[in-house]
PDB file of C-alpha atoms and ligand atoms in Angstrom:
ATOM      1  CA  UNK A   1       0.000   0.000   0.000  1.00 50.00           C
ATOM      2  CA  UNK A   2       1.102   3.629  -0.858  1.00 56.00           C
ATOM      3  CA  UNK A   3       1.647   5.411   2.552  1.00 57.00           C
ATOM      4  CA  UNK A   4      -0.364   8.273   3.670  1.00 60.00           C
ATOM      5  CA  UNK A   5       1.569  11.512   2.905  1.00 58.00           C
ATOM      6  CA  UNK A   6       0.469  12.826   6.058  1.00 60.00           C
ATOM      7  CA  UNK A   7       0.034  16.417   4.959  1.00 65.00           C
ATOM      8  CA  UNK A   8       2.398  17.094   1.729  1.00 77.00           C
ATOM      9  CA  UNK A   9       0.328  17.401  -1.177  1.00 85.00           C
ATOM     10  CA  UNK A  10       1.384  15.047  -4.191  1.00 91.00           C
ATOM     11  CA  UNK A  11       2.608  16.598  -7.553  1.00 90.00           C
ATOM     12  CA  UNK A  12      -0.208  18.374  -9.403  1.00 95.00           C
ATOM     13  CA  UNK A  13      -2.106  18.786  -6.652  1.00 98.00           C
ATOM     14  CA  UNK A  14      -2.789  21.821  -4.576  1.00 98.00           C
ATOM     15  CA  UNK A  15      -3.304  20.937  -1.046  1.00 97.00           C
ATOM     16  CA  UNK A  16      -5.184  23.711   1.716  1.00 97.00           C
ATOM     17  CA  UNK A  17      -5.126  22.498   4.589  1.00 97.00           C
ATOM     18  CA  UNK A  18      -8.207  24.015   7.062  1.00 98.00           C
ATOM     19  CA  UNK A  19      -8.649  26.339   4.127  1.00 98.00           C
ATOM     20  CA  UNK A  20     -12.494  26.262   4.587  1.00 98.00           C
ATOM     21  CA  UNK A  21     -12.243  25.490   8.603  1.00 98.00           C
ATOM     22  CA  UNK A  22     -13.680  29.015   9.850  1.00 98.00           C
ATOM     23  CA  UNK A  23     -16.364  28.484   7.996  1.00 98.00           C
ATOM     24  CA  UNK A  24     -17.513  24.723   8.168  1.00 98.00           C
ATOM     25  CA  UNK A  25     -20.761  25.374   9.948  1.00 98.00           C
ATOM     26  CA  UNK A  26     -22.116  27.811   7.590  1.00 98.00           C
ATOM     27  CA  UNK A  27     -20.413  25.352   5.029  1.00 99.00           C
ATOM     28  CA  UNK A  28     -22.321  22.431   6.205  1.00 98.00           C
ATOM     29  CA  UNK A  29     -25.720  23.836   7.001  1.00 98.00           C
ATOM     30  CA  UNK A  30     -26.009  25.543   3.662  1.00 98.00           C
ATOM     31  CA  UNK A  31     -25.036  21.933   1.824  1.00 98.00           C
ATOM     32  CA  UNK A  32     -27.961  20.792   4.211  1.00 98.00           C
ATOM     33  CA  UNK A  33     -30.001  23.738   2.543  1.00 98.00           C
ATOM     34  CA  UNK A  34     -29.117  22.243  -1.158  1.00 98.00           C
ATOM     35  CA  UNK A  35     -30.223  18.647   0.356  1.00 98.00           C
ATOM     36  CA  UNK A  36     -33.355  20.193   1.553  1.00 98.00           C
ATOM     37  CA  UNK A  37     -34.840  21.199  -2.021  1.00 98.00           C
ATOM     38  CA  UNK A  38     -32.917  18.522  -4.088  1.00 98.00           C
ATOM     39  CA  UNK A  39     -32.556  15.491  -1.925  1.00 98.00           C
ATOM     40  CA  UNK A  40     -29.468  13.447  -1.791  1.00 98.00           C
ATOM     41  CA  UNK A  41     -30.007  10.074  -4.137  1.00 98.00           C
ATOM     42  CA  UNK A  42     -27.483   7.292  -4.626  1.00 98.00           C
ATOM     43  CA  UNK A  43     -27.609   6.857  -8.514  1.00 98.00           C
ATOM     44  CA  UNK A  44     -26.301   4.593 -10.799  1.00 97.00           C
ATOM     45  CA  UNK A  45     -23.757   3.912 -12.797  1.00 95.00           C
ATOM     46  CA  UNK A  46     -24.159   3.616 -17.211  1.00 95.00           C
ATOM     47  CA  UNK A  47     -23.574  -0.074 -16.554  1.00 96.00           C
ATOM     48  CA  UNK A  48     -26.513  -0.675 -13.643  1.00 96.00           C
ATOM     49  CA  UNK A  49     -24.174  -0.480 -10.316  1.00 96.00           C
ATOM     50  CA  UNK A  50     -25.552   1.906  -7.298  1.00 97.00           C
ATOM     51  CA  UNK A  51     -22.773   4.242  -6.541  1.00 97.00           C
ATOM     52  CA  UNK A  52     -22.075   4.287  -2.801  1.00 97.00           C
ATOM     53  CA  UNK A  53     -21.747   7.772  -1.994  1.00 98.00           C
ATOM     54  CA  UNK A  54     -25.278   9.503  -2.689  1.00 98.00           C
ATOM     55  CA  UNK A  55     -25.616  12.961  -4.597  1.00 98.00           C
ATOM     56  CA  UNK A  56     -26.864  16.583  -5.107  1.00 98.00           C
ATOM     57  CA  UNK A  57     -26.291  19.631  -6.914  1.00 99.00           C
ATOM     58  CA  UNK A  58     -26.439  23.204  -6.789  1.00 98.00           C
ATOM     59  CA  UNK A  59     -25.866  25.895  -9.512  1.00 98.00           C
ATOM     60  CA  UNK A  60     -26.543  26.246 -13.339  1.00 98.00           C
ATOM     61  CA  UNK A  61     -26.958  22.437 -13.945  1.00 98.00           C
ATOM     62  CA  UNK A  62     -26.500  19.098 -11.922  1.00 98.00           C
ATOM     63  CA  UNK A  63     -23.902  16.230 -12.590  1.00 98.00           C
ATOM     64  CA  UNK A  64     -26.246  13.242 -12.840  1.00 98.00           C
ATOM     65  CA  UNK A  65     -25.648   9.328 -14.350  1.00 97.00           C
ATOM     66  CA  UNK A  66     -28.084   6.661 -15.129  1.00 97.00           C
ATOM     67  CA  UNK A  67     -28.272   4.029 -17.837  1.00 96.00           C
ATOM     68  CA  UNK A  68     -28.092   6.821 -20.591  1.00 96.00           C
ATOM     69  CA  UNK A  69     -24.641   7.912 -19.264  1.00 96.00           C
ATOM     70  CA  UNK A  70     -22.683  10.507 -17.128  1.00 97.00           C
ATOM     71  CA  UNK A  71     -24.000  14.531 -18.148  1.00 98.00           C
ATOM     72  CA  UNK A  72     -25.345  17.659 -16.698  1.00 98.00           C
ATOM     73  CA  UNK A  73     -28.372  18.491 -16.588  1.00 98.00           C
ATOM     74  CA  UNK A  74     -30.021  21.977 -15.999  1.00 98.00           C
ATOM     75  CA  UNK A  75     -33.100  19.921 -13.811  1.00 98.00           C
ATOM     76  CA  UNK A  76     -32.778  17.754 -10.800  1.00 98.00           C
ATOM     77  CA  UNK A  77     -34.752  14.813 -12.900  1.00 97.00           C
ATOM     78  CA  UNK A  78     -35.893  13.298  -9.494  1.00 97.00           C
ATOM     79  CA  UNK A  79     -37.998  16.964  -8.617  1.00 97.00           C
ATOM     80  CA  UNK A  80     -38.418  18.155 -12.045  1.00 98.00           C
ATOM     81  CA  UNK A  81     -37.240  21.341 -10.643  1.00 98.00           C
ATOM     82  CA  UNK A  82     -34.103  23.510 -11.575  1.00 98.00           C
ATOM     83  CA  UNK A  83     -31.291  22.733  -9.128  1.00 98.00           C
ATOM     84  CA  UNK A  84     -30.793  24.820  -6.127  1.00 98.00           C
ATOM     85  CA  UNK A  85     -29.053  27.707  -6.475  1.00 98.00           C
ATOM     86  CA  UNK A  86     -25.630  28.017  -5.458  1.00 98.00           C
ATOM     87  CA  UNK A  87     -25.140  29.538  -2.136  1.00 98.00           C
ATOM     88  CA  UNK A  88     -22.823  32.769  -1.945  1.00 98.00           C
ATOM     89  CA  UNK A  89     -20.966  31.219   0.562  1.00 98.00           C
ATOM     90  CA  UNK A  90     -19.923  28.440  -1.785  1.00 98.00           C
ATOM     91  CA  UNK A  91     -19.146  30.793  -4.775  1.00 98.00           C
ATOM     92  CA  UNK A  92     -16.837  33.095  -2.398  1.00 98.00           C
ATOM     93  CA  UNK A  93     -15.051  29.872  -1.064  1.00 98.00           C
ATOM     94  CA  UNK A  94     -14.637  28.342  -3.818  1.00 98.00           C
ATOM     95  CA  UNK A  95     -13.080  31.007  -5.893  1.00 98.00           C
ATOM     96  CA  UNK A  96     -10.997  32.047  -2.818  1.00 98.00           C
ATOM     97  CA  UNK A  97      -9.210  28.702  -2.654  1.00 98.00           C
ATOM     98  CA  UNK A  98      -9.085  28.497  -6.817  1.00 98.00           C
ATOM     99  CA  UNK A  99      -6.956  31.852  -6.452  1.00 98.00           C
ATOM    100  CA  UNK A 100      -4.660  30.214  -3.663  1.00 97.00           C
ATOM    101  CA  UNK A 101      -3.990  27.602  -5.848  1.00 97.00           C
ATOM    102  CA  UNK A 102      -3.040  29.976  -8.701  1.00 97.00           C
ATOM    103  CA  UNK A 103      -6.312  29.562 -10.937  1.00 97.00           C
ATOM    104  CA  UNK A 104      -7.356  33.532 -10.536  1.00 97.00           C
ATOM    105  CA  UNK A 105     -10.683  34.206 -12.112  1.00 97.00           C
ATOM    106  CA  UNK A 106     -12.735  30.680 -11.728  1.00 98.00           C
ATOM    107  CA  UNK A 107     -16.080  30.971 -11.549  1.00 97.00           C
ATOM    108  CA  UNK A 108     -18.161  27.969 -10.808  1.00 98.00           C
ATOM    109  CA  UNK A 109     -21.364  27.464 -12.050  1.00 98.00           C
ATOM    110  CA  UNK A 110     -22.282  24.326 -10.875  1.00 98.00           C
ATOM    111  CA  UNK A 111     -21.119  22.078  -7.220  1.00 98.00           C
ATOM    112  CA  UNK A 112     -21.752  18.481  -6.875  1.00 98.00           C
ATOM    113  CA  UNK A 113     -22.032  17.436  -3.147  1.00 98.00           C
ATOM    114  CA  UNK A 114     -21.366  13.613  -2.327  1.00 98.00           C
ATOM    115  CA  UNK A 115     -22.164  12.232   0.803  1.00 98.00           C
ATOM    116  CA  UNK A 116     -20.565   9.514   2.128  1.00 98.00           C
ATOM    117  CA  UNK A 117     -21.205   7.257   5.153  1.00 98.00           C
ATOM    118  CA  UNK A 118     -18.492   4.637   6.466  1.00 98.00           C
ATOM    119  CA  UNK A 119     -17.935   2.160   3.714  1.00 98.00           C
ATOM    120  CA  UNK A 120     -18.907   4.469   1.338  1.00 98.00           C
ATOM    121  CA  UNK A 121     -15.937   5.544  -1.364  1.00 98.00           C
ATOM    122  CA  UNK A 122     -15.552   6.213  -5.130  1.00 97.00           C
ATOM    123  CA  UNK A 123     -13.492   4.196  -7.333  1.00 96.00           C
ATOM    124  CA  UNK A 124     -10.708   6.140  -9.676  1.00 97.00           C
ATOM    125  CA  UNK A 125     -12.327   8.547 -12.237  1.00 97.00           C
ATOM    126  CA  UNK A 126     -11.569  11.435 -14.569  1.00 98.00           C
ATOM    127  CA  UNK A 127     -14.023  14.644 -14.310  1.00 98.00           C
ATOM    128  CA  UNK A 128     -14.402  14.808 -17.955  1.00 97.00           C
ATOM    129  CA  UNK A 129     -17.821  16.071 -18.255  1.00 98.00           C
ATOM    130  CA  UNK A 130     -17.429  19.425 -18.461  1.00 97.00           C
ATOM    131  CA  UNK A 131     -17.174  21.798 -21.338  1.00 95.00           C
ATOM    132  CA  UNK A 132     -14.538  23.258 -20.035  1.00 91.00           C
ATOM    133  CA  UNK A 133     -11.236  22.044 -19.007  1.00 96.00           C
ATOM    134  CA  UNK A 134      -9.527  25.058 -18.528  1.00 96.00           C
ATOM    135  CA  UNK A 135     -10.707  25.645 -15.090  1.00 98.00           C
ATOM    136  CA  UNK A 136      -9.915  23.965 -12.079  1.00 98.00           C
ATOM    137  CA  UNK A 137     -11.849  21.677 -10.114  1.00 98.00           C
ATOM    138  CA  UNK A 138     -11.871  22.954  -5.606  1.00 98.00           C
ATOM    139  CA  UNK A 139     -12.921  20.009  -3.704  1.00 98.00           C
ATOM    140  CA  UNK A 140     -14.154  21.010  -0.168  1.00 99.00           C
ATOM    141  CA  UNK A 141     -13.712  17.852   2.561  1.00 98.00           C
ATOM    142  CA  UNK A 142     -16.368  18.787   5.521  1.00 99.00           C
ATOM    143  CA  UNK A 143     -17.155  16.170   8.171  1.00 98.00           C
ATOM    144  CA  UNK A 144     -15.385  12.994   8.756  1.00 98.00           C
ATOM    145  CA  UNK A 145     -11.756  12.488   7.538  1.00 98.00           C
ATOM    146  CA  UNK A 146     -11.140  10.472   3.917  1.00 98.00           C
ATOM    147  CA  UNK A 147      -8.292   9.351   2.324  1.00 98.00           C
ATOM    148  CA  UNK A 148      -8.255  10.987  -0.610  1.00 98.00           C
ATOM    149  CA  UNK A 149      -6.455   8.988  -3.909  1.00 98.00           C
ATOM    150  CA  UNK A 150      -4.878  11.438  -6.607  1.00 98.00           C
ATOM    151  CA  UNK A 151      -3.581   9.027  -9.475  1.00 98.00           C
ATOM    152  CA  UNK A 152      -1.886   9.988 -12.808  1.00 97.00           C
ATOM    153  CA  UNK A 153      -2.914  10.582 -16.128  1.00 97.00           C
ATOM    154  CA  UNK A 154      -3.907   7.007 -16.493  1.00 97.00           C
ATOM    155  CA  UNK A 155      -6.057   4.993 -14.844  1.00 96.00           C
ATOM    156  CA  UNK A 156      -2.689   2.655 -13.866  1.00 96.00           C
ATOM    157  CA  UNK A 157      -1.097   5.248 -12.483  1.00 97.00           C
ATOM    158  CA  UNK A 158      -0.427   4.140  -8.288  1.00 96.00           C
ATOM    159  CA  UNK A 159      -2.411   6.951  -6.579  1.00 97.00           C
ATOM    160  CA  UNK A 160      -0.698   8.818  -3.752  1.00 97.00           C
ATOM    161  CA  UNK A 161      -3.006   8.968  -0.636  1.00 97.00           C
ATOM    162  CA  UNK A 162      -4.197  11.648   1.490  1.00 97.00           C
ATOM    163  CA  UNK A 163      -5.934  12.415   4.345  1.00 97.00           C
ATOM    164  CA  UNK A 164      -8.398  14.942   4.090  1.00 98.00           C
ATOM    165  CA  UNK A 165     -10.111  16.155   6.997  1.00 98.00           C
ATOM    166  CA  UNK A 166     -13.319  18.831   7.796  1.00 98.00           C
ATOM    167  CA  UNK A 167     -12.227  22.134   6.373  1.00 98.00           C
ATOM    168  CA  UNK A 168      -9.527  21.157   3.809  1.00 98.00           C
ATOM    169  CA  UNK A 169      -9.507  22.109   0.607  1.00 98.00           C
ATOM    170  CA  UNK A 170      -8.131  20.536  -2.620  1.00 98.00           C
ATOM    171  CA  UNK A 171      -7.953  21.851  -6.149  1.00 98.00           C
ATOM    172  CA  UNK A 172      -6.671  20.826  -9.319  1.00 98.00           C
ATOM    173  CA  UNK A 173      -6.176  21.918 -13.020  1.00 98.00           C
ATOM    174  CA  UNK A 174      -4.370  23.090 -15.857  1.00 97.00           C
ATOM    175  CA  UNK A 175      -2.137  19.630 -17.011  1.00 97.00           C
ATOM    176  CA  UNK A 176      -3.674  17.256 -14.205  1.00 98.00           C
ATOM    177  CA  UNK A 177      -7.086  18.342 -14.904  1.00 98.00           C
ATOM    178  CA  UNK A 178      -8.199  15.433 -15.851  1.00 98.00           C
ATOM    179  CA  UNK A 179      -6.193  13.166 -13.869  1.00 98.00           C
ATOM    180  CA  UNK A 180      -7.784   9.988 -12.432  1.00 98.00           C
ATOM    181  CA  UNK A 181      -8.320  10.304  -8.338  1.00 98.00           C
ATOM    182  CA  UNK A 182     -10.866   8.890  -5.969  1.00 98.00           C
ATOM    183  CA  UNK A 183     -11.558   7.972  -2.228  1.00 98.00           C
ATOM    184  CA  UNK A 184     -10.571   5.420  -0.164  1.00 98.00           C
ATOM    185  CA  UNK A 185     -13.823   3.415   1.880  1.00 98.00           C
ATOM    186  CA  UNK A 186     -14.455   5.803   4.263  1.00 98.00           C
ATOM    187  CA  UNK A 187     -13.587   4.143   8.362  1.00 98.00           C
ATOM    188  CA  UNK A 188     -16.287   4.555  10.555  1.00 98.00           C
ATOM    189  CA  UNK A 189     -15.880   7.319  12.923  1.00 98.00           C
ATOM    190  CA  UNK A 190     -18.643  10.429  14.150  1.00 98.00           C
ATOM    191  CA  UNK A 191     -17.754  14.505  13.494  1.00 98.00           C
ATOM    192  CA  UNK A 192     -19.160  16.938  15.806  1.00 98.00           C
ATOM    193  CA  UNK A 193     -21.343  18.618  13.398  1.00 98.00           C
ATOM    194  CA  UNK A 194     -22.369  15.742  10.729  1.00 98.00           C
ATOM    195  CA  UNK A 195     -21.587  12.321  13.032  1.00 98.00           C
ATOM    196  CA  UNK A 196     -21.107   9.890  10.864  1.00 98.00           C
ATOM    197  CA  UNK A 197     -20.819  11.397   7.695  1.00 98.00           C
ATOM    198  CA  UNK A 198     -18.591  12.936   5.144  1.00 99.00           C
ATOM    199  CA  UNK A 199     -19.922  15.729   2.677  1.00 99.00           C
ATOM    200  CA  UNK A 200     -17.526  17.136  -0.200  1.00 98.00           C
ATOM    201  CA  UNK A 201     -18.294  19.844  -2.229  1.00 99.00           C
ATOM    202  CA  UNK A 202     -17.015  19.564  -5.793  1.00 98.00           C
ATOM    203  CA  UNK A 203     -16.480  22.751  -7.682  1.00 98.00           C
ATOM    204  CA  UNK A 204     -16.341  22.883 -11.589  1.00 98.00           C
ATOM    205  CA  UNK A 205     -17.188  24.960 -14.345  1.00 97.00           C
ATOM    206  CA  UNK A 206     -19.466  22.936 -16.731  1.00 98.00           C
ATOM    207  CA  UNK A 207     -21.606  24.564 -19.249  1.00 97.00           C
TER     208      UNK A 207
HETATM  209  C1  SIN B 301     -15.215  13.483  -6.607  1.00 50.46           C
HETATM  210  O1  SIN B 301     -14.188  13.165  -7.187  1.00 50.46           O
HETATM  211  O2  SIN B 301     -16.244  13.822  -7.211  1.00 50.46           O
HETATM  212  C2  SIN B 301     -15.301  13.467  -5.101  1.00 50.46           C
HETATM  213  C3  SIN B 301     -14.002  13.486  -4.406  1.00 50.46           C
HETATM  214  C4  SIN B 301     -14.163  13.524  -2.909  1.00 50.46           C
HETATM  215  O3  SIN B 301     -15.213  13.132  -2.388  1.00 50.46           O
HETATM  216  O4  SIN B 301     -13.220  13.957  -2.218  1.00 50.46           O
HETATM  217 FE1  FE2 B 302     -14.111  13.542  -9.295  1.00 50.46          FE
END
């Protein structure tokens, strides 16, 4: 097993530690607020498997997948309804953290939020949905700790692990945009605010 870096960020990455911290309450209720209006749903994969972590969105269109594929879509097709809009908060964080990490000027217009219980991970992936790969994605860790994997440019690449606990934030772009990473199965644990949970908030510009 790779070891845990415990606390240097890998190459390509941009690593914030307790970047969001100060504000994980407001963080964390207004994600609440998004789950509210368009509930958290475990879908499925193009190929019929649940995925284990369940999902919601908020902003200009939602990251959804089902048997006709991975896409966004401007409606939450479980409420018919356009997809909560993206809290302030969110937008200020996440463009904050984008211009730590050198990608001045991102704008997000859409957030997925996973949640995962313990168990719960997601398997190696690109985020290749979006129109554009210019920007970066910010990935906001709130609740209980994950290991987060950040592999190469190929699927084979050996991912480096790292923890990631409530308030840190992650971001990545420019040549390891679309490089594979994932999450660990989350170990069981409880966070003051969430218990046994862990929420990320995944920001991207997609339309
Ligand atoms: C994702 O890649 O969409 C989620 C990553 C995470 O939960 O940290
Ligand atoms: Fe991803």
């Amino acid at each position: 097993m790779t070891p845990d870096l415990f606390g240097a960020a890998p190459p390509g990455l941009t690593y914030l530690p307790g970047f969001a911290l100060a504000e994980e309450a407001a963080l964390i209720a207004a994600a609440l607020d998004v789950a509210a209006a368009a509930p958290l749903r475990v879908m499925s994969t193009p190929g019929g498997r649940k995925m284990s972590a369940a999902m919601t969105n908020c902003g200009a269109a939602g990251w959804v997948s089902d048997a006709r594929g991975y896409r966004y879509e401007r409606h939450d097709p479980l409420t018919g309804r356009l997809w909560p809009e993206m809290p302030k908060l969110f937008v200020k964080l996440a463009q904050a953290a984008a211009a730590e990490a050198g990608f001045a000027g991102f704008s997000p217009d859409v957030c997925l939020i996973n949640r995962y219980e313990p168990g719960a991970k997601m398997a190696l992936h690109q985020d290749r949905d979006e129109a554009d790969f210019s920007a970066p994605i910010v990935s906001v860790s709130l609740g209980l700790p994950a290991v987060f994997l950040w592999g190469g440019a190929k699927r084979t690449d050996k991912p480096a692990r790292l923890t990631l606990h409530s308030g840190d934030v992650v971001a990545w772009g420019g040549t390891t945009r679309l490089n594979f990473h994932g999450v660990a199965p989350l170990r069981p644990g409880r966070h003051a605010l969430l218990g046994a949970v862990r929420l990320n908030l995944t920001f991207r510009r997609a339309l």
